[in-house]
mmCIF file of C-alpha atoms in Angstrom:
data_model
loop_
_atom_site.group_PDB
_atom_site.id
_atom_site.type_symbol
_atom_site.label_atom_id
_atom_site.label_comp_id
_atom_site.label_asym_id
_atom_site.label_seq_id
_atom_site.Cartn_x
_atom_site.Cartn_y
_atom_site.Cartn_z
ATOM 1 C CA UNK A 1 0.000 0.000 0.000
ATOM 2 C CA UNK A 2 1.457 3.415 -0.934
ATOM 3 C CA UNK A 3 2.353 5.815 1.893
ATOM 4 C CA UNK A 4 -0.534 8.263 1.584
ATOM 5 C CA UNK A 5 0.945 10.647 4.189
ATOM 6 C CA UNK A 6 3.335 11.993 1.511
ATOM 7 C CA UNK A 7 0.690 12.343 -1.185
ATOM 8 C CA UNK A 8 -1.160 15.419 -2.321
ATOM 9 C CA UNK A 9 -4.260 15.976 -4.419
ATOM 10 C CA UNK A 10 -3.677 16.995 -8.008
ATOM 11 C CA UNK A 11 -6.449 18.141 -10.329
ATOM 12 C CA UNK A 12 -5.898 18.042 -14.065
ATOM 13 C CA UNK A 13 -8.323 18.733 -16.861
ATOM 14 C CA UNK A 14 -7.859 17.013 -20.202
ATOM 15 C CA UNK A 15 -9.904 17.816 -23.290
ATOM 16 C CA UNK A 16 -12.804 15.720 -22.065
ATOM 17 C CA UNK A 17 -12.500 15.024 -18.353
ATOM 18 C CA UNK A 18 -11.500 16.492 -15.027
ATOM 19 C CA UNK A 19 -9.443 13.975 -13.100
ATOM 20 C CA UNK A 20 -8.493 13.987 -9.431
ATOM 21 C CA UNK A 21 -5.425 11.922 -8.579
ATOM 22 C CA UNK A 22 -3.426 11.468 -5.393
ATOM 23 C CA UNK A 23 0.216 11.520 -6.435
ATOM 24 C CA UNK A 24 3.678 12.210 -4.990
ATOM 25 C CA UNK A 25 6.041 14.867 -6.302
ATOM 26 C CA UNK A 26 7.881 13.531 -9.376
ATOM 27 C CA UNK A 27 4.968 11.639 -10.968
ATOM 28 C CA UNK A 28 5.896 8.710 -13.222
ATOM 29 C CA UNK A 29 3.438 6.432 -14.971
ATOM 30 C CA UNK A 30 3.848 3.447 -17.236
ATOM 31 C CA UNK A 31 1.715 2.708 -20.272
ATOM 32 C CA UNK A 32 2.232 -0.876 -21.346
ATOM 33 C CA UNK A 33 1.162 -3.198 -24.121
ATOM 34 C CA UNK A 34 2.441 -5.257 -27.000
ATOM 35 C CA UNK A 35 1.682 -2.335 -29.330
ATOM 36 C CA UNK A 36 1.736 -4.583 -32.402
ATOM 37 C CA UNK A 37 1.299 -2.090 -33.950
ATOM 38 C CA UNK A 38 1.065 1.151 -31.972
ATOM 39 C CA UNK A 39 -2.148 2.872 -33.123
ATOM 40 C CA UNK A 40 -3.652 6.352 -33.013
ATOM 41 C CA UNK A 41 -5.759 5.064 -30.109
ATOM 42 C CA UNK A 42 -2.598 4.356 -28.114
ATOM 43 C CA UNK A 43 -1.206 7.773 -29.076
ATOM 44 C CA UNK A 44 -4.425 9.424 -27.879
ATOM 45 C CA UNK A 45 -4.113 7.791 -24.455
ATOM 46 C CA UNK A 46 -0.536 9.076 -24.103
ATOM 47 C CA UNK A 47 -1.513 12.566 -25.267
ATOM 48 C CA UNK A 48 -4.326 12.729 -22.740
ATOM 49 C CA UNK A 49 -2.273 11.244 -19.878
ATOM 50 C CA UNK A 50 0.842 13.373 -20.380
ATOM 51 C CA UNK A 51 -0.545 16.466 -18.581
ATOM 52 C CA UNK A 52 -1.147 14.283 -15.508
ATOM 53 C CA UNK A 53 2.443 13.052 -15.120
ATOM 54 C CA UNK A 54 6.005 14.338 -15.177
ATOM 55 C CA UNK A 55 7.177 11.252 -17.053
ATOM 56 C CA UNK A 56 5.498 8.421 -18.941
ATOM 57 C CA UNK A 57 7.423 5.240 -19.650
ATOM 58 C CA UNK A 58 5.952 3.319 -22.577
ATOM 59 C CA UNK A 59 6.627 -0.346 -21.848
ATOM 60 C CA UNK A 60 6.642 -2.525 -24.959
ATOM 61 C CA UNK A 61 5.897 -6.100 -23.908
ATOM 62 C CA UNK A 62 7.757 -8.935 -25.579
ATOM 63 C CA UNK A 63 4.382 -10.600 -26.103
ATOM 64 C CA UNK A 64 5.146 -14.150 -24.981
ATOM 65 C CA UNK A 65 1.498 -14.670 -24.075
ATOM 66 C CA UNK A 66 0.249 -12.946 -27.251
ATOM 67 C CA UNK A 67 1.371 -13.664 -30.773
ATOM 68 C CA UNK A 68 3.270 -10.505 -31.610
ATOM 69 C CA UNK A 69 4.217 -10.176 -35.256
ATOM 70 C CA UNK A 70 6.862 -7.467 -35.128
ATOM 71 C CA UNK A 71 10.044 -7.871 -33.116
ATOM 72 C CA UNK A 72 9.918 -6.153 -29.703
ATOM 73 C CA UNK A 73 13.027 -4.081 -30.473
ATOM 74 C CA UNK A 74 11.464 -2.884 -33.738
ATOM 75 C CA UNK A 75 8.217 -1.928 -31.986
ATOM 76 C CA UNK A 76 10.192 -0.130 -29.269
ATOM 77 C CA UNK A 77 12.231 1.842 -31.840
ATOM 78 C CA UNK A 78 9.079 2.816 -33.753
ATOM 79 C CA UNK A 79 7.390 4.240 -30.647
ATOM 80 C CA UNK A 80 10.585 5.957 -29.454
ATOM 81 C CA UNK A 81 10.856 7.632 -32.874
ATOM 82 C CA UNK A 82 7.274 8.913 -32.586
ATOM 83 C CA UNK A 83 8.097 10.620 -29.282
ATOM 84 C CA UNK A 84 11.706 11.668 -29.947
ATOM 85 C CA UNK A 85 10.572 15.314 -29.597
ATOM 86 C CA UNK A 86 9.026 14.769 -26.142
ATOM 87 C CA UNK A 87 11.595 14.383 -23.327
ATOM 88 C CA UNK A 88 8.938 13.325 -20.795
ATOM 89 C CA UNK A 89 8.228 10.108 -22.715
ATOM 90 C CA UNK A 90 10.606 7.151 -22.580
ATOM 91 C CA UNK A 91 10.201 3.845 -24.375
ATOM 92 C CA UNK A 92 11.534 0.534 -23.050
ATOM 93 C CA UNK A 93 11.075 -3.119 -23.931
ATOM 94 C CA UNK A 94 10.286 -5.578 -21.154
ATOM 95 C CA UNK A 95 9.585 -9.298 -20.782
ATOM 96 C CA UNK A 96 8.350 -9.690 -17.218
ATOM 97 C CA UNK A 97 5.306 -8.564 -15.247
ATOM 98 C CA UNK A 98 4.049 -5.013 -15.613
ATOM 99 C CA UNK A 99 4.388 -4.505 -11.850
ATOM 100 C CA UNK A 100 8.067 -5.482 -12.114
ATOM 101 C CA UNK A 101 8.606 -2.833 -14.808
ATOM 102 C CA UNK A 102 6.737 -0.313 -12.641
ATOM 103 C CA UNK A 103 9.084 -1.013 -9.750
ATOM 104 C CA UNK A 104 12.215 -0.724 -11.952
ATOM 105 C CA UNK A 105 11.225 2.696 -13.301
ATOM 106 C CA UNK A 106 9.769 3.924 -9.972
ATOM 107 C CA UNK A 107 6.282 4.368 -11.449
ATOM 108 C CA UNK A 108 3.459 5.645 -9.288
ATOM 109 C CA UNK A 109 0.715 4.561 -11.642
ATOM 110 C CA UNK A 110 -0.168 2.262 -14.532
ATOM 111 C CA UNK A 111 -2.104 3.851 -17.398
ATOM 112 C CA UNK A 112 -4.534 1.657 -19.319
ATOM 113 C CA UNK A 113 -6.855 2.478 -22.191
ATOM 114 C CA UNK A 114 -10.419 1.182 -22.225
ATOM 115 C CA UNK A 115 -12.384 0.900 -25.488
ATOM 116 C CA UNK A 116 -15.433 -1.084 -24.374
ATOM 117 C CA UNK A 117 -17.275 -2.654 -21.449
ATOM 118 C CA UNK A 118 -15.380 -5.881 -22.151
ATOM 119 C CA UNK A 119 -12.057 -3.991 -21.861
ATOM 120 C CA UNK A 120 -13.265 -2.357 -18.653
ATOM 121 C CA UNK A 121 -14.053 -5.700 -16.982
ATOM 122 C CA UNK A 122 -10.613 -7.082 -17.877
ATOM 123 C CA UNK A 123 -8.732 -3.926 -16.867
ATOM 124 C CA UNK A 124 -10.634 -3.568 -13.588
ATOM 125 C CA UNK A 125 -9.662 -7.114 -12.577
ATOM 126 C CA UNK A 126 -6.054 -6.581 -13.695
ATOM 127 C CA UNK A 127 -5.874 -3.298 -11.745
ATOM 128 C CA UNK A 128 -7.077 -5.045 -8.590
ATOM 129 C CA UNK A 129 -4.441 -7.793 -8.896
ATOM 130 C CA UNK A 130 -1.679 -5.247 -9.588
ATOM 131 C CA UNK A 131 -2.751 -3.205 -6.552
ATOM 132 C CA UNK A 132 -2.911 -6.318 -4.381
ATOM 133 C CA UNK A 133 0.537 -7.555 -5.463
ATOM 134 C CA UNK A 134 2.404 -4.247 -5.501
ATOM 135 C CA UNK A 135 0.247 -1.414 -4.153
ATOM 136 C CA UNK A 136 0.377 0.430 -7.489
ATOM 137 C CA UNK A 137 -2.753 2.178 -8.721
ATOM 138 C CA UNK A 138 -4.113 2.032 -12.260
ATOM 139 C CA UNK A 139 -5.602 4.960 -14.148
ATOM 140 C CA UNK A 140 -8.170 3.881 -16.756
ATOM 141 C CA UNK A 141 -8.675 6.314 -19.613
ATOM 142 C CA UNK A 142 -11.632 5.687 -21.873
ATOM 143 C CA UNK A 143 -10.989 5.833 -25.606
ATOM 144 C CA UNK A 144 -12.212 8.866 -27.443
ATOM 145 C CA UNK A 145 -15.483 7.899 -29.185
ATOM 146 C CA UNK A 146 -14.018 8.109 -32.682
ATOM 147 C CA UNK A 147 -11.129 5.827 -31.729
ATOM 148 C CA UNK A 148 -12.935 3.130 -29.730
ATOM 149 C CA UNK A 149 -13.144 0.695 -32.652
ATOM 150 C CA UNK A 150 -9.432 0.918 -33.496
ATOM 151 C CA UNK A 151 -7.212 -1.888 -32.259
ATOM 152 C CA UNK A 152 -3.858 -3.397 -33.124
ATOM 153 C CA UNK A 153 -5.706 -6.592 -34.124
ATOM 154 C CA UNK A 154 -7.809 -4.611 -36.617
ATOM 155 C CA UNK A 155 -4.687 -3.072 -38.168
ATOM 156 C CA UNK A 156 -2.959 -6.468 -38.426
ATOM 157 C CA UNK A 157 -6.045 -7.984 -40.067
ATOM 158 C CA UNK A 158 -6.350 -5.160 -42.587
ATOM 159 C CA UNK A 159 -2.674 -5.528 -43.483
ATOM 160 C CA UNK A 160 -2.963 -9.311 -43.764
ATOM 161 C CA UNK A 161 -5.700 -8.957 -46.366
ATOM 162 C CA UNK A 162 -3.833 -6.242 -48.266
ATOM 163 C CA UNK A 163 -5.946 -3.265 -47.202
ATOM 164 C CA UNK A 164 -4.370 0.074 -46.266
ATOM 165 C CA UNK A 165 -4.259 0.778 -42.537
ATOM 166 C CA UNK A 166 -2.098 3.911 -42.374
ATOM 167 C CA UNK A 167 -5.022 6.070 -41.202
ATOM 168 C CA UNK A 168 -4.991 4.101 -37.934
ATOM 169 C CA UNK A 169 -1.276 4.644 -37.269
ATOM 170 C CA UNK A 170 0.275 7.800 -35.791
ATOM 171 C CA UNK A 171 2.759 9.787 -37.818
ATOM 172 C CA UNK A 172 5.970 11.165 -36.336
ATOM 173 C CA UNK A 173 5.972 14.868 -35.575
ATOM 174 C CA UNK A 174 7.051 16.897 -38.572
ATOM 175 C CA UNK A 175 10.601 18.200 -38.284
ATOM 176 C CA UNK A 176 10.967 21.880 -37.524
ATOM 177 C CA UNK A 177 10.865 24.165 -40.520
ATOM 178 C CA UNK A 178 14.304 25.377 -41.664
ATOM 179 C CA UNK A 179 13.535 28.846 -40.300
ATOM 180 C CA UNK A 180 12.872 27.484 -36.798
ATOM 181 C CA UNK A 181 15.683 24.930 -36.500
ATOM 182 C CA UNK A 182 18.972 26.467 -35.326
ATOM 183 C CA UNK A 183 20.889 23.288 -36.265
ATOM 184 C CA UNK A 184 19.798 23.560 -39.890
ATOM 185 C CA UNK A 185 22.304 25.475 -42.078
ATOM 186 C CA UNK A 186 19.409 26.932 -44.103
ATOM 187 C CA UNK A 187 18.088 28.694 -40.982
ATOM 188 C CA UNK A 188 21.328 30.548 -40.257
ATOM 189 C CA UNK A 189 21.350 34.154 -41.308
ATOM 190 C CA UNK A 190 23.501 35.137 -44.252
ATOM 191 C CA UNK A 191 26.081 37.960 -43.716
#
């Protein structure tokens, strides 16, 4: 059980919800999954959770219990590339329990996305076991309505049958324009 004597109440408003969370100072959360592939639904959860935490560690599971198609290192690199511009997001691969990863990175909270009532039932039970085994709390964020039907399984199935699925995958942030990037020779003033 976390030491609640050192905790304080934090209120954060995202685009859709006001959330009250008891957290310590340097707030770290983990967001885990096989992410095979990482979808715009996953990206939405991170975007909405980031204002609540000082650091989010994206844990890419090796997927021993699920049949993951892409190599864990490849999936980890892909997600790290998406968030290369955001220093508060780290990406790591792991092959043990989520609570073990949480302990290694000193996480205060596990973030989970919920798309449906079926997801909620599973995640509620998982959150209870994680709390019982380690004392860590889980924050469930409901999928935005327009993203609730998107899943990694859907993307894999579309690809398998030769259909485009790029609209369901996040794109890396566009590089700074030459005028805004001081490392770009084109942005340096001419004498």
